[in-house]
XYZ file of C-alpha atoms in Angstrom:
539
model
C 24.844 127.167 154.295
C 26.536 125.679 157.186
C 26.538 129.367 159.511
C 23.108 129.856 157.921
C 22.812 125.717 160.155
C 24.914 126.655 162.633
C 23.392 130.454 163.771
C 20.451 128.984 163.077
C 20.910 125.964 166.181
C 22.616 128.505 168.680
C 19.456 130.841 167.854
C 18.055 127.877 168.945
C 19.052 127.112 171.761
C 19.691 130.717 172.863
C 15.623 129.966 172.944
C 15.525 127.021 174.225
C 17.492 128.654 177.478
C 15.366 131.617 177.518
C 12.557 129.545 178.056
C 13.613 126.736 180.885
C 14.230 130.119 182.112
C 10.699 131.309 182.076
C 9.085 127.883 183.132
C 11.208 128.173 186.602
C 9.026 132.383 186.802
C 5.651 130.497 184.969
C 2.910 128.422 186.422
C 2.821 124.843 185.696
C 0.436 125.879 182.650
C 2.882 128.034 181.219
C 5.703 125.148 182.024
C 3.695 123.238 179.493
C 3.107 124.884 177.084
C 7.030 125.323 177.016
C 7.271 121.907 176.633
C 5.056 121.674 173.734
C 7.254 124.774 172.385
C 10.273 122.463 173.096
C 8.770 119.683 171.886
C 7.870 121.974 168.003
C 11.740 123.807 168.351
C 13.409 119.958 168.789
C 11.227 118.960 165.632
C 12.385 122.234 163.915
C 16.025 120.938 164.729
C 14.895 117.213 163.192
C 13.911 118.832 160.104
C 17.069 121.758 159.624
C 19.694 119.281 160.903
C 18.211 116.472 157.357
C 18.352 119.078 155.173
C 21.641 120.167 156.280
C 21.866 116.658 155.390
C 20.678 116.916 152.575
C 22.391 120.108 151.526
C 26.275 118.793 152.327
C 25.191 115.073 150.080
C 25.182 117.358 146.962
C 28.206 119.407 148.011
C 30.089 116.517 147.519
C 28.006 115.133 144.562
C 29.639 118.646 142.930
C 32.683 118.062 144.412
C 33.011 114.400 142.695
C 32.126 115.749 139.797
C 34.688 118.710 139.364
C 37.008 116.956 140.743
C 36.426 114.135 137.904
C 36.487 116.761 135.135
C 39.819 118.320 136.564
C 40.924 114.917 136.099
C 40.323 114.846 132.519
C 41.336 118.424 131.845
C 45.437 116.693 133.808
C 44.805 113.205 131.044
C 44.324 115.815 128.301
C 47.299 117.457 129.408
C 49.132 114.429 129.582
C 47.688 113.792 125.771
C 49.069 117.256 123.844
C 52.773 116.746 126.366
C 53.219 114.070 124.875
C 52.647 114.784 121.002
C 54.715 118.062 121.698
C 57.491 115.757 122.585
C 56.921 113.064 119.824
C 56.751 116.876 117.182
C 60.288 118.234 118.879
C 60.852 114.469 118.803
C 59.645 114.714 114.785
C 61.524 118.048 114.114
C 64.386 116.731 115.069
C 64.681 114.274 112.809
C 63.490 116.922 109.853
C 66.458 118.587 110.391
C 68.829 115.793 110.899
C 67.893 115.513 107.160
C 67.281 119.105 105.952
C 71.724 118.382 107.515
C 72.004 115.878 104.914
C 69.870 117.551 101.675
C 72.235 120.187 102.317
C 76.082 118.110 101.896
C 74.230 116.580 99.021
C 73.492 119.943 97.331
C 77.230 121.624 97.666
C 78.478 118.461 96.771
C 76.155 119.163 93.208
C 76.970 122.336 93.362
C 80.845 121.676 93.394
C 80.103 119.157 90.505
C 78.202 121.215 88.428
C 80.774 124.196 88.652
C 83.242 121.591 87.251
C 80.814 120.533 84.731
C 80.817 124.360 84.077
C 84.514 123.832 83.805
C 84.802 121.020 81.360
C 81.846 123.058 78.572
C 84.219 125.678 78.691
C 87.348 123.908 77.856
C 84.851 121.927 75.013
C 84.309 125.061 74.082
C 87.824 126.749 73.611
C 88.699 123.704 71.949
C 86.084 123.852 69.896
C 87.096 127.460 68.312
C 90.402 126.180 67.815
C 89.383 123.468 65.573
C 87.247 126.537 63.653
C 90.130 127.832 63.289
C 91.724 124.755 62.711
C 88.698 124.264 59.606
C 89.550 128.256 58.591
C 93.892 127.731 57.589
C 92.600 124.470 56.243
C 90.394 125.896 53.618
C 92.696 129.054 53.772
C 95.831 126.630 52.587
C 93.033 124.484 50.364
C 92.653 127.274 48.601
C 96.240 128.130 48.279
C 96.754 125.513 46.514
C 94.036 125.965 44.458
C 95.653 129.190 42.947
C 98.945 126.611 42.706
C 96.777 124.184 41.175
C 95.809 126.550 38.270
C 99.233 127.881 38.056
C 100.563 124.662 37.244
C 97.924 124.315 34.925
C 98.928 127.181 32.231
C 102.263 126.306 33.045
C 100.901 122.555 31.395
C 98.888 123.456 28.974
C 102.132 123.896 26.906
C 102.120 120.229 26.860
C 99.290 118.442 25.153
C 99.758 115.187 26.425
C 100.235 116.415 30.087
C 96.949 118.240 30.166
C 94.635 115.426 29.071
C 96.107 113.606 32.095
C 96.099 116.753 34.432
C 92.265 117.239 33.014
C 91.420 113.548 33.142
C 92.829 113.619 37.262
C 90.769 117.392 37.615
C 87.777 115.438 36.643
C 88.221 113.089 39.125
C 89.175 114.347 41.969
C 86.256 117.480 41.516
C 83.922 113.909 41.418
C 85.407 112.204 44.323
C 84.902 116.022 45.742
C 81.715 115.978 45.061
C 80.553 112.855 45.912
C 82.296 113.040 49.613
C 80.511 116.329 49.828
C 77.436 114.313 49.428
C 77.990 112.083 51.443
C 79.161 113.943 54.482
C 75.738 116.351 53.951
C 73.699 113.808 54.047
C 74.844 112.176 57.626
C 74.482 115.296 58.779
C 71.234 115.546 58.017
C 70.314 111.683 58.968
C 72.199 112.888 62.230
C 69.907 116.190 63.247
C 67.164 114.422 62.163
C 67.933 111.931 64.150
C 68.761 114.599 67.217
C 64.822 116.662 66.575
C 63.192 113.891 66.471
C 65.182 112.749 70.266
C 64.179 115.996 71.373
C 60.741 115.668 70.083
C 60.220 112.864 71.970
C 61.210 113.887 75.621
C 59.343 117.457 75.156
C 56.643 115.021 74.808
C 57.300 112.931 78.037
C 57.839 115.891 79.601
C 54.986 117.362 78.599
C 52.731 114.689 79.564
C 54.499 115.065 82.813
C 53.286 118.041 83.425
C 50.194 117.397 82.446
C 49.558 114.389 85.009
C 51.177 116.521 87.532
C 48.591 118.862 87.316
C 45.861 117.133 86.984
C 47.323 115.095 89.970
C 47.306 118.274 91.931
C 43.696 119.020 90.816
C 42.152 115.746 91.944
C 44.083 115.834 95.565
C 42.529 119.995 96.397
C 38.709 118.980 94.777
C 39.547 116.014 97.305
C 39.799 118.553 99.761
C 36.600 120.471 99.215
C 35.020 117.503 99.500
C 36.195 116.846 102.695
C 35.320 120.400 103.495
C 32.401 120.032 102.508
C 31.884 117.084 105.518
C 33.372 118.305 107.723
C 30.488 121.547 107.322
C 28.075 119.501 107.126
C 29.687 117.517 110.812
C 29.575 121.189 112.614
C 25.921 122.126 111.559
C 24.761 118.768 112.625
C 26.655 119.472 115.847
C 25.148 122.729 116.232
C 21.996 121.133 115.848
C 22.347 119.129 118.348
C 23.635 121.096 120.534
C 20.550 124.061 120.132
C 18.762 120.955 120.420
C 20.306 121.107 124.235
C 19.418 123.774 124.950
C 15.936 123.875 124.529
C 15.303 120.382 125.663
C 17.211 120.668 128.166
C 19.969 117.562 128.803
C 18.014 114.055 129.666
C 18.325 110.766 128.972
C 20.964 109.098 127.361
C 21.876 111.048 125.050
C 25.194 113.875 124.774
C 25.708 115.970 127.644
C 26.429 120.021 125.800
C 29.854 119.683 127.382
C 30.655 116.658 125.666
C 29.256 118.456 122.143
C 31.159 121.207 123.015
C 34.512 119.973 122.763
C 33.689 116.855 119.451
C 32.526 120.393 118.213
C 35.901 122.134 119.870
C 37.501 119.097 117.636
C 35.542 119.013 114.910
C 37.031 123.369 114.440
C 40.349 121.855 114.871
C 40.430 119.348 112.163
C 38.537 121.412 109.522
C 41.499 123.747 110.707
C 43.718 121.651 109.434
C 41.799 120.624 106.612
C 41.466 124.463 105.370
C 45.896 124.608 106.180
C 46.063 121.254 103.434
C 43.841 123.141 101.028
C 45.660 126.266 100.475
C 49.383 123.960 100.655
C 47.648 121.810 98.262
C 46.302 124.948 95.741
C 49.942 126.001 96.614
C 51.439 123.103 95.076
C 49.017 123.607 92.034
C 50.128 126.887 91.672
C 53.643 125.495 91.450
C 52.743 123.064 89.936
C 51.108 124.919 86.768
C 54.239 127.972 86.531
C 56.474 125.400 86.358
C 54.072 123.420 83.492
C 53.839 127.138 81.601
C 57.796 127.961 82.134
C 58.959 125.122 80.260
C 56.199 125.747 77.451
C 57.599 128.512 77.377
C 61.262 127.247 77.131
C 59.904 123.940 74.417
C 56.550 126.000 72.927
C 57.936 125.400 68.881
C 59.635 121.980 69.147
C 56.445 120.417 71.580
C 53.707 121.915 68.409
C 56.130 119.811 65.374
C 55.539 116.794 67.831
C 52.237 117.017 69.030
C 51.248 118.379 65.070
C 53.169 115.370 63.337
C 51.602 113.098 66.137
C 48.053 114.296 64.757
C 48.876 113.830 61.491
C 50.258 110.631 61.646
C 47.266 109.777 63.230
C 45.094 111.019 60.668
C 47.334 108.829 58.154
C 47.013 105.600 60.388
C 43.429 106.427 60.297
C 43.021 106.347 56.320
C 44.555 103.453 56.200
C 42.855 101.391 58.211
C 39.881 103.037 56.482
C 41.282 102.120 53.265
C 42.189 98.908 53.781
C 38.025 97.966 55.561
C 36.491 99.469 51.833
C 38.763 97.035 51.287
C 38.358 94.178 51.928
C 34.212 94.513 52.123
C 34.952 95.576 48.030
C 33.583 92.169 45.861
C 35.883 89.547 44.470
C 34.949 90.732 40.772
C 35.808 94.389 41.044
C 38.722 93.816 43.489
C 41.693 93.885 40.761
C 40.626 98.174 39.486
C 39.322 98.773 42.866
C 42.790 99.087 45.201
C 44.056 100.836 41.689
C 40.732 103.726 42.369
C 41.074 103.811 46.007
C 44.594 104.132 45.963
C 44.425 107.352 43.675
C 41.559 108.962 45.312
C 43.444 108.887 48.458
C 46.629 109.981 47.129
C 44.373 112.473 45.130
C 42.390 113.733 48.279
C 45.972 113.336 50.421
C 47.437 115.927 47.956
C 44.390 117.937 47.791
C 43.794 117.873 52.048
C 47.102 118.181 53.116
C 47.135 122.115 53.756
C 43.744 121.297 55.241
C 45.040 118.819 57.376
C 48.304 120.350 58.585
C 46.347 123.394 60.190
C 43.361 120.675 61.388
C 46.559 119.212 63.329
C 48.422 123.299 63.958
C 44.459 122.856 65.825
C 44.735 120.378 67.916
C 48.581 120.677 68.981
C 47.581 123.802 70.552
C 43.693 122.934 72.582
C 46.056 119.907 73.786
C 48.763 122.742 75.378
C 45.591 124.370 76.590
C 44.273 121.529 77.945
C 46.901 122.181 81.634
C 45.843 125.650 81.733
C 42.121 124.701 80.991
C 42.573 122.541 83.990
C 44.759 124.713 86.285
C 41.066 127.771 85.307
C 38.179 124.800 86.431
C 39.965 124.155 89.434
C 40.823 128.254 90.479
C 36.637 128.167 89.525
C 35.935 125.249 92.041
C 38.647 126.497 95.096
C 37.615 130.597 95.398
C 34.231 130.319 96.800
C 36.360 127.893 99.877
C 39.113 130.607 99.496
C 36.426 133.189 100.231
C 35.184 131.232 102.773
C 38.352 131.323 105.052
C 39.741 134.715 103.828
C 35.993 135.685 106.018
C 36.330 132.972 108.729
C 40.149 133.991 109.396
C 38.645 138.079 109.250
C 35.423 137.622 111.960
C 38.037 135.421 113.728
C 40.242 138.249 114.177
C 37.835 140.370 114.607
C 36.460 138.202 117.367
C 39.451 137.590 119.134
C 40.291 141.350 119.872
C 37.381 142.242 120.816
C 37.743 139.213 123.453
C 41.154 140.939 124.159
C 40.268 144.417 124.620
C 37.191 143.161 126.885
C 39.202 139.978 128.951
C 43.302 141.835 128.673
C 44.074 139.082 131.602
C 44.076 136.786 129.178
C 45.445 138.228 126.139
C 48.255 135.260 125.886
C 46.298 133.262 125.070
C 44.045 135.335 122.698
C 47.512 135.629 120.715
C 48.169 132.236 120.803
C 44.238 131.506 119.141
C 45.081 134.311 116.096
C 48.684 133.082 115.903
C 47.533 130.832 113.134
C 44.371 132.683 111.146
C 46.965 134.898 110.974
C 49.738 133.244 109.179
C 46.446 131.493 107.211
C 45.610 134.757 105.718
C 49.147 135.483 104.705
C 49.020 131.987 103.145
C 46.088 133.464 101.148
C 47.070 136.407 99.643
C 50.643 134.619 98.918
C 48.583 132.493 97.098
C 46.454 135.061 95.819
C 49.701 136.796 94.481
C 50.739 133.837 92.758
C 47.337 133.308 90.467
C 48.427 137.392 89.266
C 51.271 136.118 88.362
C 50.492 132.725 86.561
C 47.829 135.126 84.428
C 49.753 137.644 82.973
C 52.612 134.648 82.005
C 49.267 133.189 80.248
C 49.351 136.774 78.503
C 52.411 136.943 77.789
C 52.695 133.356 76.332
C 49.993 133.726 73.623
C 50.750 137.474 72.664
C 54.968 134.552 71.650
C 52.400 132.758 70.046
C 51.110 135.007 68.345
C 53.794 136.966 67.250
C 55.178 132.968 66.478
C 52.304 132.526 63.690
C 52.488 135.770 62.705
C 56.734 135.200 61.519
C 56.358 131.661 60.597
C 55.103 132.881 57.039
C 58.873 135.247 56.732
C 60.613 131.881 57.676
C 58.902 129.503 55.120
C 59.608 131.342 52.841
C 63.537 132.064 55.056
C 63.593 128.212 54.667
C 62.711 127.440 51.315
C 65.568 130.139 49.933
C 67.697 128.801 51.828
C 67.164 126.082 49.324
C 67.312 127.352 46.713
C 70.786 128.484 46.536
C 72.067 125.373 48.109
C 75.416 123.747 45.865
C 75.498 120.588 46.817
C 78.507 120.947 44.610
C 81.280 121.502 48.294
C 84.146 120.793 49.178
C 85.007 118.535 52.915
C 84.877 123.018 54.348
C 80.345 122.169 53.974
C 81.046 118.270 55.938
C 82.987 120.038 58.349
C 80.448 123.440 58.801
C 77.852 121.413 58.347
C 79.074 119.162 61.720
C 79.435 122.201 63.425
C 75.720 122.499 64.885
C 75.523 119.818 65.096
C 77.924 119.212 68.376
C 75.688 123.340 68.818
C 72.690 121.875 68.806
C 74.789 119.001 71.544
C 75.611 121.074 73.963
C 72.539 123.767 74.013
C 71.219 120.307 74.930
C 72.973 119.489 77.806
C 72.632 123.808 78.676
C 68.698 122.880 78.757
C 69.203 119.772 81.006
C 71.137 121.336 83.573
C 69.639 124.516 83.067
C 66.240 121.835 84.595
C 68.343 120.493 87.022
C 69.481 123.501 88.499
C 65.237 124.032 88.655
C 64.250 120.907 90.348
C 67.234 121.512 92.865
C 65.455 125.305 93.067
C 62.391 123.781 93.764
C 63.365 120.865 95.806
C 64.935 124.191 97.694
C 61.621 126.494 98.618
C 59.722 123.038 99.744
C 61.956 122.118 102.422
C 61.791 125.482 103.371
C 58.489 125.696 103.864
C 58.605 122.824 105.344
C 61.018 124.232 108.110
C 58.545 126.983 108.015
C 55.539 125.345 108.726
C 57.200 122.886 111.129
C 58.232 126.419 112.714
C 54.537 127.388 113.059
C 53.413 123.925 114.258
C 56.055 123.672 117.411
C 55.527 127.531 118.009
C 51.821 126.695 118.276
C 52.441 123.993 120.660
C 54.184 125.820 122.714
C 51.868 127.813 122.747
C 49.277 125.613 123.817
C 51.797 124.059 127.072
C 52.872 127.214 128.494
C 49.035 128.620 128.309
C 47.763 125.304 129.839
C 45.053 122.745 128.976
C 41.578 124.506 131.028
C 42.236 128.354 129.153
C 42.481 126.296 125.843
C 39.802 124.956 126.052
C 37.682 127.155 127.228
C 39.143 130.023 124.971
């Protein structure tokens, strides 16, 4: 614009000089006409100067706007740099925590090795005790043979024979009493251990169920927040379309401000999608752990739930009987309790198999509650996962097209597509985990069916063993019953150690996942800072 104005001024000066020359040459009339032309030219020059000043003012206003936008971009770059430094500090803190946890893990592994060595020593001591018991049994048999020989020798004398018979009868009675007492004590200990194991299994089952339900609630909250974020993005898109159709004006937001807000909302949407995938992975991990626990303790848990259902049924029956007895009249108060007790006894005897069947069905339904919650949440989350996959594929295609059309912006496109590629990988891992969980559920159902088929045979085996049991055994029977109790205690200790190892492995996996996520976040932030604030915004 300035060049054009200067060229016009030069042309006008040249014309003025020519007119001055013609004025000297021409007549006075021509001079008067030239003066009028000069006046007109001067007016045109003044108008052009005014136009040039207006153009300069407009250009200065435009430059001021550009300076303001540049200052805003610089401030945003400074804020990004501060966030990056804060993220680096957090990463250093987390690395220090990881080092401390790694040291704790090494100490725990050393303690586990010591516990294994002590367990091996206990096994060796137990085997030695078993050998000693066998030796004592053989020595007792030898003693019995010697006693028989002595009986044959002492049978010659009548008096000594009577005395020996009386002593043998007393010893046999004492041995029988001791065997009965030891068997009763062993049965009581076994029942106590079984009850404690059932209570522990029930508590852990409730914990697993509560954890799966909590993860499902968090996943549903993420779905709700995703819906809200989508609605906000749609509203911003509508506002932008209205502004583009009607033009900017008034006190409302401009197209540029709406675009910035829309980009911020899209970043929040990406963060919510990442959180959604993390929660779904945590839900899958919790479901796998619960299914592993159910697969390991299915029999004990089913027995415990069955006993709970039977106890609740009996309590309800007792409360109903008490209510009926309180409603009965005073005249029939003597005959009604006896009749009610007889009817309850008859009904309990008649409905005992039915109650057991109902309790078994209730226990199986309780075991299937976790799977039902998981499958329902997975069905609800499937559309969101499909939408995220479609969005990531579209983002990758658009980024590839942009990289092909604008090769000078390859770094910014790579930084923009790095996050969607990671999201796609996470989604693929989650789908693989879901397939593995479905296969595990099918295997568990097959195992439950096999156990149901094997239950009648095991019941027959138990009845046969109960029929062949002889209470007149000696002290060796007490030692033989004490051996399974020790084995049960050792098995419980081994199970607890295995559970602790599994928990430690899970913690290690979670720490590794957190480290990977932090590395991904740091790489994205580094790519943003390296590309610059302007390229990050417009990419």
